[in-house]
Amino acid sequence: MKISARNVIKGTVVSVDKGATTAHVKIEISPGQVITSSITNEAVDSLKLVVGGQAYAVVKASDVMIAVD
Amino acid sequence: MKISARNVIKGTVVSVDKGATTAHVKIEISPGQVITSSITNEAVDSLKLVVGGQAYAVVKASDVMIAVD
Amino acid sequence: MKISARNVIKGTVVSVDKGATTAHVKIEISPGQVITSSITNEAVDSLKLVVGGQAYAVVKASDVMIAVD
Amino acid sequence: MKISARNVIKGTVVSVDKGATTAHVKIEISPGQVITSSITNEAVDSLKLVVGGQAYAVVKASDVMIAVD
Amino acid sequence: MKISARNVIKGTVVSVDKGATTAHVKIEISPGQVITSSITNEAVDSLKLVVGGQAYAVVKASDVMIAVD
Amino acid sequence: MKISARNVIKGTVVSVDKGATTAHVKIEISPGQVITSSITNEAVDSLKLVVGGQAYAVVKASDVMIAVD
């Protein structure tokens, strides 16, 4: 499957923290650079996400803001 | 200003493409790794974004999806 | 690629309207039921979206609201 | 109330799963086609959502991605 | 129609700027406090938005970030 | 830090409700006008959000819908 989302960044799952319904998953995309994702517990199970596995962080361009110092 | 968004990734602006109302800005966050953002033209002007400038890509955790092969 | 987004709905592309930077794509998911998407022109080109083609509308669960009469 | 969101899809509530603060609500929009929504518990109470009730899934066009095989 | 979005803020339309496909609409919610929205041109037409009209800014709670100085 | 998000609205924190992973924070932006935000517990801790503190609600323009009666 190929998706319209412009940002698909490869990394390694470094943590999976399931809550009551919502999970937080962290992906290390380069040494020391971690992306945090909030997804459903159901998706964690469906994708069989585990620490150490390869995964992609996927973000739609319209959900990316820009900041400057 | 400190923001709740969990993902604030430093990089360099590599392109600014203004449309009629919406602009696309690309930030290189590591060699060859580019993040694409869709923001208002008004924000491009307000932040004085130009190619070569330092900037951050900012993404709320709930806007990050995970994918696996 | 398998994605965490809980909503992946198959349909047929019924219109592709490219603007200056942003395109609107409509997918018919059942007779008379159309989903409208706003994505980058770049994504339209990358996915080679054309009227009559098969495609999926993909929506993260946290982007779905509920309404009642 | 009429809303700018381009996608308002009628269906029947098939599950309501409240977590600590966030609930997952599933709406069947056609036989076998279910949309999953993640909203606040507060909204579930405010809208009095219950299994079997009629409801709409509402999605802003800029939150819809497109994918192809 | 009653919606799950937790933020529905009444105001007056102070500008409507249509682009090629995407429009920017500004709503004044209190003297000097303006909210900017980016929606489809199609929605502007559908809702017949004009400067001086009454309207609501609607935001899902999961799309609101918090910042501190 | 200056951000591209067009909506940065000053207020006072009136409630902080942490769930298992996700927190709901309410900011009063004018007398009786409250904005509800859903963010990670981690962000609540990082920003040291407490009732009575000053804070900003931050919303990207593409996440604001418009409604009319």
CSV table of C-alpha atoms in Angstrom, one decimal:
chain,number,residue,atom,x,y,z
A,1,MET,CA,0.0,0.0,0.0
A,2,LYS,CA,1.3,3.5,-0.9
A,3,ILE,CA,-0.1,6.4,1.0
A,4,SER,CA,-0.5,10.1,0.3
A,5,ALA,CA,1.0,11.1,3.6
A,6,ARG,CA,4.3,12.9,2.6
A,7,ASN,CA,6.2,11.8,5.8
A,8,VAL,CA,7.1,8.2,6.2
A,9,ILE,CA,10.2,7.9,8.4
A,10,LYS,CA,11.8,4.5,9.2
A,11,GLY,CA,12.9,3.7,12.7
A,12,THR,CA,13.0,1.2,15.6
A,13,VAL,CA,10.3,0.9,18.2
A,14,VAL,CA,11.8,1.9,21.6
A,15,SER,CA,8.7,1.8,23.8
A,16,VAL,CA,5.1,0.7,23.8
A,17,ASP,CA,3.0,2.1,26.6
A,18,LYS,CA,-0.6,0.9,26.5
A,19,GLY,CA,-3.2,2.8,28.5
A,20,ALA,CA,-6.9,2.1,29.0
A,21,THR,CA,-7.8,2.7,25.3
A,22,THR,CA,-4.9,4.8,24.0
A,23,ALA,CA,-1.2,3.7,23.6
A,24,HIS,CA,2.0,5.8,23.2
A,25,VAL,CA,4.6,4.3,20.9
A,26,LYS,CA,8.1,5.8,20.5
A,27,ILE,CA,10.2,5.2,17.4
A,28,GLU,CA,13.9,6.1,17.2
A,29,ILE,CA,14.5,7.5,13.7
A,30,SER,CA,18.2,8.2,14.2
A,31,PRO,CA,20.5,8.0,17.2
A,32,GLY,CA,18.9,10.1,20.0
A,33,GLN,CA,16.0,11.3,17.8
A,34,VAL,CA,12.7,9.8,19.0
A,35,ILE,CA,9.2,10.3,17.6
A,36,THR,CA,6.2,9.9,19.9
A,37,SER,CA,2.9,8.6,18.6
A,38,SER,CA,-0.5,8.3,20.2
A,39,ILE,CA,-2.5,5.5,18.7
A,40,THR,CA,-5.3,3.1,19.7
A,41,ASN,CA,-4.4,-0.1,21.7
A,42,GLU,CA,-6.2,-1.9,19.0
A,43,ALA,CA,-3.7,-0.7,16.4
A,44,VAL,CA,-0.8,-1.8,18.6
A,45,ASP,CA,-2.2,-5.3,18.7
A,46,SER,CA,-3.1,-5.3,15.0
A,47,LEU,CA,0.4,-4.3,14.0
A,48,LYS,CA,2.0,-6.5,16.6
A,49,LEU,CA,4.2,-3.6,17.7
A,50,VAL,CA,7.0,-4.7,20.1
A,51,VAL,CA,10.2,-2.9,21.4
A,52,GLY,CA,13.0,-3.5,19.0
A,53,GLY,CA,10.9,-4.0,15.9
A,54,GLN,CA,11.2,-2.0,12.7
A,55,ALA,CA,8.4,0.5,12.1
A,56,TYR,CA,7.6,3.8,10.3
A,57,ALA,CA,6.3,7.0,11.7
A,58,VAL,CA,3.7,8.4,9.2
A,59,VAL,CA,2.5,12.0,9.3
A,60,LYS,CA,0.3,13.9,6.9
A,61,ALA,CA,1.9,17.2,5.7
A,62,SER,CA,-1.0,19.2,7.0
A,63,ASP,CA,-0.3,18.0,10.5
A,64,VAL,CA,3.3,19.3,10.5
A,65,MET,CA,3.8,22.8,11.9
A,66,ILE,CA,7.0,24.8,11.6
A,67,ALA,CA,8.7,26.8,14.4
A,68,VAL,CA,11.7,29.1,14.6
A,69,ASP,CA,13.8,30.3,17.6
B,1,MET,CA,7.4,29.2,24.6
B,2,LYS,CA,7.3,25.5,25.5
B,3,ILE,CA,4.7,23.4,23.7
B,4,SER,CA,2.9,20.2,24.6
B,5,ALA,CA,3.6,18.7,21.2
B,6,ARG,CA,5.9,15.8,21.8
B,7,ASN,CA,7.8,16.1,18.5
B,8,VAL,CA,10.0,19.1,17.9
B,9,ILE,CA,12.7,18.2,15.3
B,10,LYS,CA,15.4,20.6,14.3
B,11,GLY,CA,16.5,21.0,10.7
B,12,THR,CA,17.2,23.3,7.8
B,13,VAL,CA,14.6,24.7,5.4
B,14,VAL,CA,15.3,23.3,2.0
B,15,SER,CA,12.2,24.6,0.1
B,16,VAL,CA,9.3,27.0,0.5
B,17,ASP,CA,6.6,26.8,-2.1
B,18,LYS,CA,3.8,29.3,-1.7
B,19,GLY,CA,0.4,28.6,-3.4
B,20,ALA,CA,-2.7,30.7,-3.5
B,21,THR,CA,-3.3,30.4,0.3
B,22,THR,CA,-1.4,27.4,1.4
B,23,ALA,CA,2.4,26.8,1.3
B,24,HIS,CA,4.5,23.7,1.4
B,25,VAL,CA,7.7,23.9,3.4
B,26,LYS,CA,10.4,21.2,3.5
B,27,ILE,CA,12.8,20.8,6.4
B,28,GLU,CA,15.9,18.5,6.2
B,29,ILE,CA,16.3,16.9,9.6
B,30,SER,CA,19.3,14.8,8.8
B,31,PRO,CA,21.2,14.1,5.5
B,32,GLY,CA,18.6,12.9,3.0
B,33,GLN,CA,15.7,12.9,5.5
B,34,VAL,CA,13.2,15.6,4.7
B,35,ILE,CA,9.9,16.5,6.4
B,36,THR,CA,7.1,18.1,4.4
B,37,SER,CA,4.8,20.6,6.0
B,38,SER,CA,1.6,22.3,4.7
B,39,ILE,CA,1.0,25.6,6.4
B,40,THR,CA,-0.6,29.0,5.6
B,41,ASN,CA,1.2,31.5,3.4
B,42,GLU,CA,0.6,33.9,6.3
B,43,ALA,CA,2.7,31.7,8.6
B,44,VAL,CA,5.5,31.6,6.1
B,45,ASP,CA,5.6,35.4,6.1
B,46,SER,CA,5.2,35.7,9.9
B,47,LEU,CA,8.1,33.3,10.6
B,48,LYS,CA,10.2,34.8,7.7
B,49,LEU,CA,10.9,31.3,6.5
B,50,VAL,CA,13.6,31.2,3.8
B,51,VAL,CA,15.7,28.4,2.2
B,52,GLY,CA,18.8,27.7,4.3
B,53,GLY,CA,17.3,28.9,7.6
B,54,GLN,CA,17.1,26.9,10.7
B,55,ALA,CA,13.7,25.7,11.8
B,56,TYR,CA,11.8,23.0,13.7
B,57,ALA,CA,9.2,20.6,12.5
B,58,VAL,CA,6.5,20.3,15.2
B,59,VAL,CA,4.0,17.4,15.4
B,60,LYS,CA,1.4,16.5,18.0
B,61,ALA,CA,1.8,12.9,19.1
B,62,SER,CA,-1.9,12.2,18.2
B,63,ASP,CA,-1.1,13.1,14.6
B,64,VAL,CA,1.6,10.5,14.2
B,65,MET,CA,0.6,7.1,12.8
B,66,ILE,CA,2.7,3.9,12.8
B,67,ALA,CA,3.2,1.6,9.9
B,68,VAL,CA,5.0,-1.7,9.5
B,69,ASP,CA,6.1,-3.6,6.4
C,1,MET,CA,2.7,-1.6,4.4
C,2,LYS,CA,0.1,-2.0,7.2
C,3,ILE,CA,-0.9,1.2,9.0
C,4,SER,CA,-2.2,2.0,12.5
C,5,ALA,CA,-5.0,4.2,11.1
C,6,ARG,CA,-8.2,2.3,12.0
C,7,ASN,CA,-10.1,3.5,9.0
C,8,VAL,CA,-9.1,2.3,5.5
C,9,ILE,CA,-12.1,2.4,3.2
C,10,LYS,CA,-12.0,1.1,-0.4
C,11,GLY,CA,-13.5,3.1,-3.2
C,12,THR,CA,-13.2,4.6,-6.7
C,13,VAL,CA,-11.7,8.0,-7.5
C,14,VAL,CA,-14.5,10.2,-8.8
C,15,SER,CA,-12.7,13.5,-9.0
C,16,VAL,CA,-9.2,15.0,-8.7
C,17,ASP,CA,-9.1,18.8,-8.5
C,18,LYS,CA,-5.6,20.2,-8.2
C,19,GLY,CA,-5.1,23.7,-6.9
C,20,ALA,CA,-1.9,25.8,-6.6
C,21,THR,CA,-0.4,23.5,-4.0
C,22,THR,CA,-3.4,21.5,-2.5
C,23,ALA,CA,-5.6,19.0,-4.3
C,24,HIS,CA,-9.1,17.8,-3.5
C,25,VAL,CA,-9.8,14.1,-4.3
C,26,LYS,CA,-13.2,12.5,-4.0
C,27,ILE,CA,-13.6,8.7,-3.5
C,28,GLU,CA,-16.9,7.0,-3.9
C,29,ILE,CA,-17.0,4.3,-1.2
C,30,SER,CA,-20.6,3.0,-2.0
C,31,PRO,CA,-23.2,4.2,-4.4
C,32,GLY,CA,-23.8,7.9,-3.7
C,33,GLN,CA,-21.5,7.9,-0.7
C,34,VAL,CA,-18.5,10.1,-1.4
C,35,ILE,CA,-15.5,10.9,0.8
C,36,THR,CA,-13.6,14.2,0.2
C,37,SER,CA,-9.9,14.4,0.9
C,38,SER,CA,-7.5,17.4,0.8
C,39,ILE,CA,-3.9,16.3,0.0
C,40,THR,CA,-0.9,17.8,-1.6
C,41,ASN,CA,-0.6,18.0,-5.4
C,42,GLU,CA,2.7,16.2,-4.9
C,43,ALA,CA,0.8,13.2,-3.4
C,44,VAL,CA,-1.7,13.1,-6.3
C,45,ASP,CA,1.3,12.8,-8.7
C,46,SER,CA,3.2,10.3,-6.6
C,47,LEU,CA,0.1,8.0,-6.3
C,48,LYS,CA,-0.8,8.6,-10.0
C,49,LEU,CA,-4.4,9.3,-8.9
C,50,VAL,CA,-6.9,9.4,-11.8
C,51,VAL,CA,-10.6,9.4,-12.1
C,52,GLY,CA,-11.9,5.8,-12.2
C,53,GLY,CA,-9.0,4.3,-10.4
C,54,GLN,CA,-9.3,2.2,-7.2
C,55,ALA,CA,-8.1,3.9,-4.0
C,56,TYR,CA,-8.6,3.9,-0.2
C,57,ALA,CA,-9.6,6.7,2.1
C,58,VAL,CA,-7.5,6.5,5.2
C,59,VAL,CA,-8.4,8.3,8.4
C,60,LYS,CA,-6.8,8.1,11.9
C,61,ALA,CA,-9.4,7.3,14.6
C,62,SER,CA,-8.5,10.4,16.5
C,63,ASP,CA,-9.6,12.5,13.5
C,64,VAL,CA,-13.1,11.1,13.5
C,65,MET,CA,-15.8,13.1,15.3
C,66,ILE,CA,-19.3,11.8,16.1
C,67,ALA,CA,-22.5,13.8,15.7
C,68,VAL,CA,-26.1,13.1,16.5
C,69,ASP,CA,-29.3,14.8,15.4
D,1,MET,CA,-25.9,23.4,12.9
D,2,LYS,CA,-24.2,23.0,9.5
D,3,ILE,CA,-20.5,22.3,9.5
D,4,SER,CA,-17.7,22.9,7.1
D,5,ALA,CA,-16.4,19.3,7.5
D,6,ARG,CA,-17.0,17.7,4.0
D,7,ASN,CA,-17.5,14.2,5.4
D,8,VAL,CA,-20.7,13.5,7.4
D,9,ILE,CA,-21.6,9.8,7.1
D,10,LYS,CA,-24.7,8.4,8.7
D,11,GLY,CA,-24.6,5.1,10.6
D,12,THR,CA,-25.4,3.1,13.7
D,13,VAL,CA,-23.3,3.0,16.9
D,14,VAL,CA,-22.1,-0.6,17.3
D,15,SER,CA,-19.7,-0.2,20.2
D,16,VAL,CA,-18.8,2.4,22.9
D,17,ASP,CA,-15.6,1.6,24.8
D,18,LYS,CA,-14.8,4.2,27.5
D,19,GLY,CA,-11.2,4.3,28.8
D,20,ALA,CA,-9.8,6.5,31.6
D,21,THR,CA,-10.3,9.7,29.7
D,22,THR,CA,-10.7,8.7,26.0
D,23,ALA,CA,-13.4,6.6,24.4
D,24,HIS,CA,-13.5,4.5,21.2
D,25,VAL,CA,-16.8,4.6,19.4
D,26,LYS,CA,-17.6,2.4,16.3
D,27,ILE,CA,-20.2,3.4,13.8
D,28,GLU,CA,-21.4,0.9,11.1
D,29,ILE,CA,-22.0,3.0,8.0
D,30,SER,CA,-23.0,0.1,5.7
D,31,PRO,CA,-23.2,-3.7,6.3
D,32,GLY,CA,-19.7,-4.7,7.4
D,33,GLN,CA,-18.2,-1.2,7.0
D,34,VAL,CA,-17.3,0.2,10.4
D,35,ILE,CA,-15.7,3.6,11.2
D,36,THR,CA,-13.7,3.9,14.4
D,37,SER,CA,-13.6,7.2,16.3
D,38,SER,CA,-11.5,8.2,19.3
D,39,ILE,CA,-13.3,11.0,21.3
D,40,THR,CA,-13.4,12.2,24.9
D,41,ASN,CA,-15.5,10.3,27.5
D,42,GLU,CA,-17.1,13.7,28.1
D,43,ALA,CA,-18.4,13.8,24.5
D,44,VAL,CA,-19.8,10.3,24.8
D,45,ASP,CA,-21.8,11.4,27.8
D,46,SER,CA,-22.8,14.7,26.3
D,47,LEU,CA,-24.1,13.1,23.1
D,48,LYS,CA,-25.7,10.2,25.1
D,49,LEU,CA,-24.1,7.7,22.7
D,50,VAL,CA,-25.3,4.1,23.1
D,51,VAL,CA,-25.1,1.0,21.1
D,52,GLY,CA,-27.9,0.8,18.5
D,53,GLY,CA,-28.3,4.6,18.3
D,54,GLN,CA,-28.1,6.6,15.0
D,55,ALA,CA,-25.1,8.8,14.7
D,56,TYR,CA,-22.8,10.4,12.1
D,57,ALA,CA,-19.1,10.0,11.6
D,58,VAL,CA,-17.7,13.5,10.8
D,59,VAL,CA,-14.3,14.0,9.3
D,60,LYS,CA,-12.6,17.2,8.0
D,61,ALA,CA,-11.3,16.8,4.4
D,62,SER,CA,-7.8,17.7,5.4
D,63,ASP,CA,-7.7,14.7,7.8
D,64,VAL,CA,-8.4,12.2,5.0
D,65,MET,CA,-5.4,10.5,3.3
D,66,ILE,CA,-5.6,8.5,0.1
D,67,ALA,CA,-3.8,5.2,-0.4
D,68,VAL,CA,-3.4,2.9,-3.4
D,69,ASP,CA,-2.3,-0.8,-3.7
E,1,MET,CA,-26.9,18.5,14.9
E,2,LYS,CA,-24.8,18.1,18.1
E,3,ILE,CA,-21.1,17.2,17.7
E,4,SER,CA,-18.5,15.5,19.9
E,5,ALA,CA,-16.0,18.3,19.3
E,6,ARG,CA,-15.5,19.9,22.7
E,7,ASN,CA,-14.8,23.3,21.4
E,8,VAL,CA,-17.5,25.3,19.6
E,9,ILE,CA,-16.9,29.0,19.9
E,10,LYS,CA,-19.3,31.6,18.6
E,11,GLY,CA,-18.1,34.6,16.7
E,12,THR,CA,-18.4,36.9,13.7
E,13,VAL,CA,-16.8,36.2,10.3
E,14,VAL,CA,-14.2,39.0,9.7
E,15,SER,CA,-12.5,37.7,6.5
E,16,VAL,CA,-13.0,35.1,3.8
E,17,ASP,CA,-10.0,34.5,1.5
E,18,LYS,CA,-10.5,31.9,-1.1
E,19,GLY,CA,-7.5,30.4,-2.8
E,20,ALA,CA,-7.3,27.9,-5.7
E,21,THR,CA,-8.9,25.1,-3.6
E,22,THR,CA,-8.4,26.1,0.0
E,23,ALA,CA,-9.9,29.1,1.8
E,24,HIS,CA,-8.9,30.9,5.0
E,25,VAL,CA,-11.7,32.2,7.2
E,26,LYS,CA,-11.2,34.4,10.2
E,27,ILE,CA,-13.7,34.5,13.1
E,28,GLU,CA,-13.6,37.2,15.8
E,29,ILE,CA,-14.6,35.4,19.0
E,30,SER,CA,-14.2,38.4,21.3
E,31,PRO,CA,-12.9,42.0,20.7
E,32,GLY,CA,-9.4,41.6,19.2
E,33,GLN,CA,-9.4,37.8,19.5
E,34,VAL,CA,-9.5,36.2,16.1
E,35,ILE,CA,-9.4,32.5,15.2
E,36,THR,CA,-8.1,31.5,11.7
E,37,SER,CA,-9.5,28.5,9.9
E,38,SER,CA,-8.3,26.7,6.8
E,39,ILE,CA,-11.2,24.9,5.0
E,40,THR,CA,-12.2,24.0,1.4
E,41,ASN,CA,-13.6,26.6,-0.9
E,42,GLU,CA,-16.5,24.1,-1.3
E,43,ALA,CA,-17.3,24.5,2.4
E,44,VAL,CA,-17.3,28.3,2.2
E,45,ASP,CA,-19.9,28.1,-0.6
E,46,SER,CA,-21.9,25.4,1.1
E,47,LEU,CA,-22.1,27.4,4.4
E,48,LYS,CA,-22.6,30.7,2.5
E,49,LEU,CA,-19.9,32.3,4.7
E,50,VAL,CA,-19.7,36.1,4.3
E,51,VAL,CA,-18.0,38.8,6.3
E,52,GLY,CA,-20.2,40.0,9.1
E,53,GLY,CA,-22.1,36.7,9.4
E,54,GLN,CA,-22.4,34.8,12.7
E,55,ALA,CA,-20.4,31.5,12.8
E,56,TYR,CA,-18.7,29.1,15.1
E,57,ALA,CA,-15.1,27.9,15.2
E,58,VAL,CA,-15.2,24.2,15.9
E,59,VAL,CA,-12.1,22.3,17.2
E,60,LYS,CA,-11.7,18.7,18.3
E,61,ALA,CA,-10.0,18.5,21.7
E,62,SER,CA,-7.3,16.2,20.4
E,63,ASP,CA,-6.3,19.0,18.0
E,64,VAL,CA,-5.6,21.5,20.8
E,65,MET,CA,-2.1,21.8,22.1
E,66,ILE,CA,-1.0,23.7,25.2
E,67,ALA,CA,2.0,26.0,25.5
E,68,VAL,CA,3.5,27.9,28.4
E,69,ASP,CA,6.0,30.8,28.5
F,1,MET,CA,10.1,29.8,20.0
F,2,LYS,CA,7.6,31.2,17.4
F,3,ILE,CA,5.2,28.7,15.8
F,4,SER,CA,3.4,28.6,12.4
F,5,ALA,CA,0.1,27.7,14.1
F,6,ARG,CA,-2.2,30.7,13.5
F,7,ASN,CA,-4.1,30.3,16.8
F,8,VAL,CA,-2.4,30.9,20.1
F,9,ILE,CA,-4.9,32.0,22.7
F,10,LYS,CA,-3.9,33.0,26.2
F,11,GLY,CA,-5.8,31.8,29.2
F,12,THR,CA,-5.8,30.2,32.7
F,13,VAL,CA,-5.7,26.5,33.4
F,14,VAL,CA,-9.0,25.5,35.1
F,15,SER,CA,-8.6,21.7,35.2
F,16,VAL,CA,-6.1,19.0,34.6
F,17,ASP,CA,-7.5,15.5,34.4
F,18,LYS,CA,-4.9,12.8,33.8
F,19,GLY,CA,-6.0,9.4,32.5
F,20,ALA,CA,-3.9,6.2,31.9
F,21,THR,CA,-1.9,7.8,29.1
F,22,THR,CA,-4.0,10.8,27.9
F,23,ALA,CA,-4.9,14.0,29.9
F,24,HIS,CA,-7.6,16.5,29.4
F,25,VAL,CA,-6.7,20.1,30.2
F,26,LYS,CA,-9.1,23.0,30.2
F,27,ILE,CA,-8.1,26.6,29.7
F,28,GLU,CA,-10.4,29.5,30.3
F,29,ILE,CA,-9.7,32.1,27.6
F,30,SER,CA,-12.3,34.6,28.7
F,31,PRO,CA,-15.0,34.6,31.5
F,32,GLY,CA,-17.1,31.5,30.9
F,33,GLN,CA,-15.3,30.5,27.6
F,34,VAL,CA,-13.3,27.3,28.1
F,35,ILE,CA,-11.1,25.4,25.6
F,36,THR,CA,-10.6,21.7,26.1
F,37,SER,CA,-7.4,20.0,25.1
F,38,SER,CA,-6.4,16.4,24.9
F,39,ILE,CA,-2.7,15.9,25.3
F,40,THR,CA,-0.3,13.2,26.7
F,41,ASN,CA,0.3,12.9,30.4
F,42,GLU,CA,3.9,13.2,29.6
F,43,ALA,CA,3.3,16.8,28.2
F,44,VAL,CA,1.3,17.7,31.3
F,45,ASP,CA,4.4,16.8,33.4
F,46,SER,CA,6.9,18.4,31.0
F,47,LEU,CA,5.0,21.7,31.0
F,48,LYS,CA,4.3,21.4,34.8
F,49,LEU,CA,0.6,22.3,34.1
F,50,VAL,CA,-1.4,23.1,37.2
F,51,VAL,CA,-4.8,24.6,37.9
F,52,GLY,CA,-4.5,28.4,38.1
F,53,GLY,CA,-1.4,28.7,35.9
F,54,GLN,CA,-1.2,30.8,32.8
F,55,ALA,CA,-1.1,28.8,29.5
F,56,TYR,CA,-1.9,29.1,25.8
F,57,ALA,CA,-4.2,27.0,23.7
F,58,VAL,CA,-2.5,26.4,20.3
F,59,VAL,CA,-4.4,25.2,17.3
F,60,LYS,CA,-3.2,24.8,13.6
F,61,ALA,CA,-5.6,26.7,11.2
F,62,SER,CA,-6.2,23.4,9.3
F,63,ASP,CA,-7.7,21.9,12.4
F,64,VAL,CA,-10.4,24.6,12.8
F,65,MET,CA,-13.8,23.9,11.3
F,66,ILE,CA,-16.5,26.5,10.8
F,67,ALA,CA,-20.2,25.9,11.6
F,68,VAL,CA,-23.3,28.0,11.1
F,69,ASP,CA,-26.8,27.7,12.6
